[in-house]
Coordinates of C-alpha atoms in Angstrom, one line a residue:
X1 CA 0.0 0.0 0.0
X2 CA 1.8 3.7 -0.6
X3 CA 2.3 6.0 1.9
X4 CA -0.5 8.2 1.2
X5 CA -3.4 5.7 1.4
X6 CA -2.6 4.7 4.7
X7 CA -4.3 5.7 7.8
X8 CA -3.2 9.5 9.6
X9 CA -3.1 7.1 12.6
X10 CA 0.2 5.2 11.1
X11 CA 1.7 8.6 11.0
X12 CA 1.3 9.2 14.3
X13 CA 2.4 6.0 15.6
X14 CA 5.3 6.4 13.7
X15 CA 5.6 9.5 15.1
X16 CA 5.1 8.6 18.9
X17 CA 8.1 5.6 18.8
X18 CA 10.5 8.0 17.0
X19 CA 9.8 10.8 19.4
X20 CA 10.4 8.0 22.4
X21 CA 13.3 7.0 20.9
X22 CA 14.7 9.9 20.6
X23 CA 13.8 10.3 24.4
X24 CA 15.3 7.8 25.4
X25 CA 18.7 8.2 23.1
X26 CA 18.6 11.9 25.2
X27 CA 18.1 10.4 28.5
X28 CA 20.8 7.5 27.8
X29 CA 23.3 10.6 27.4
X30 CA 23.2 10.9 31.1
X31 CA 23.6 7.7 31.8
X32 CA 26.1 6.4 29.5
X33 CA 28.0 9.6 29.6
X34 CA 27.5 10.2 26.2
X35 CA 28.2 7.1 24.7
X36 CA 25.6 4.6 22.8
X37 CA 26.2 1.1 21.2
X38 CA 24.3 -0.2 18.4
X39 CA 22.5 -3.4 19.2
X40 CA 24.2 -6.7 17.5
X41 CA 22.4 -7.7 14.1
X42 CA 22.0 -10.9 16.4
X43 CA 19.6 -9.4 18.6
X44 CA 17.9 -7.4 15.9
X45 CA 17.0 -10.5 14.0
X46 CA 16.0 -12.1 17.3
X47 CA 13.3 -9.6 17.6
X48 CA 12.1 -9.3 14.7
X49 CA 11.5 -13.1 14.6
X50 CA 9.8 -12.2 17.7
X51 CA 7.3 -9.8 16.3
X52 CA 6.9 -11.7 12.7
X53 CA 9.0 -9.5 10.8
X54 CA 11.4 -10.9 9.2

């Protein structure tokens, strides 16, 4: 389906987990002292087996 026939609310979920990421990328400043690791491909393709998307 493209982009523009689907639902507004898509768009705003989309847009609630990218705000709460960046929240949380922000907040993990303090507490990493500025320092964030990207999670193994390993543990990516765990979760999206998880969820059914792979």
């Amino acid at each position: 389906m493209p982009s523009w026939e689907r639902p507004v609310g898509v768009a705003f979920d989309r847009l609630e987990v990218l705000e709460s990421t960046a929240e949380a990328m922000i907040n993990g400043f303090a507490l990493n002292k500025g320092t964030i690791h990207r999670m193994p491909d390993a543990v990516i393709s765990e979760l999206d087996q998880a969820f059914g998307l792979d």
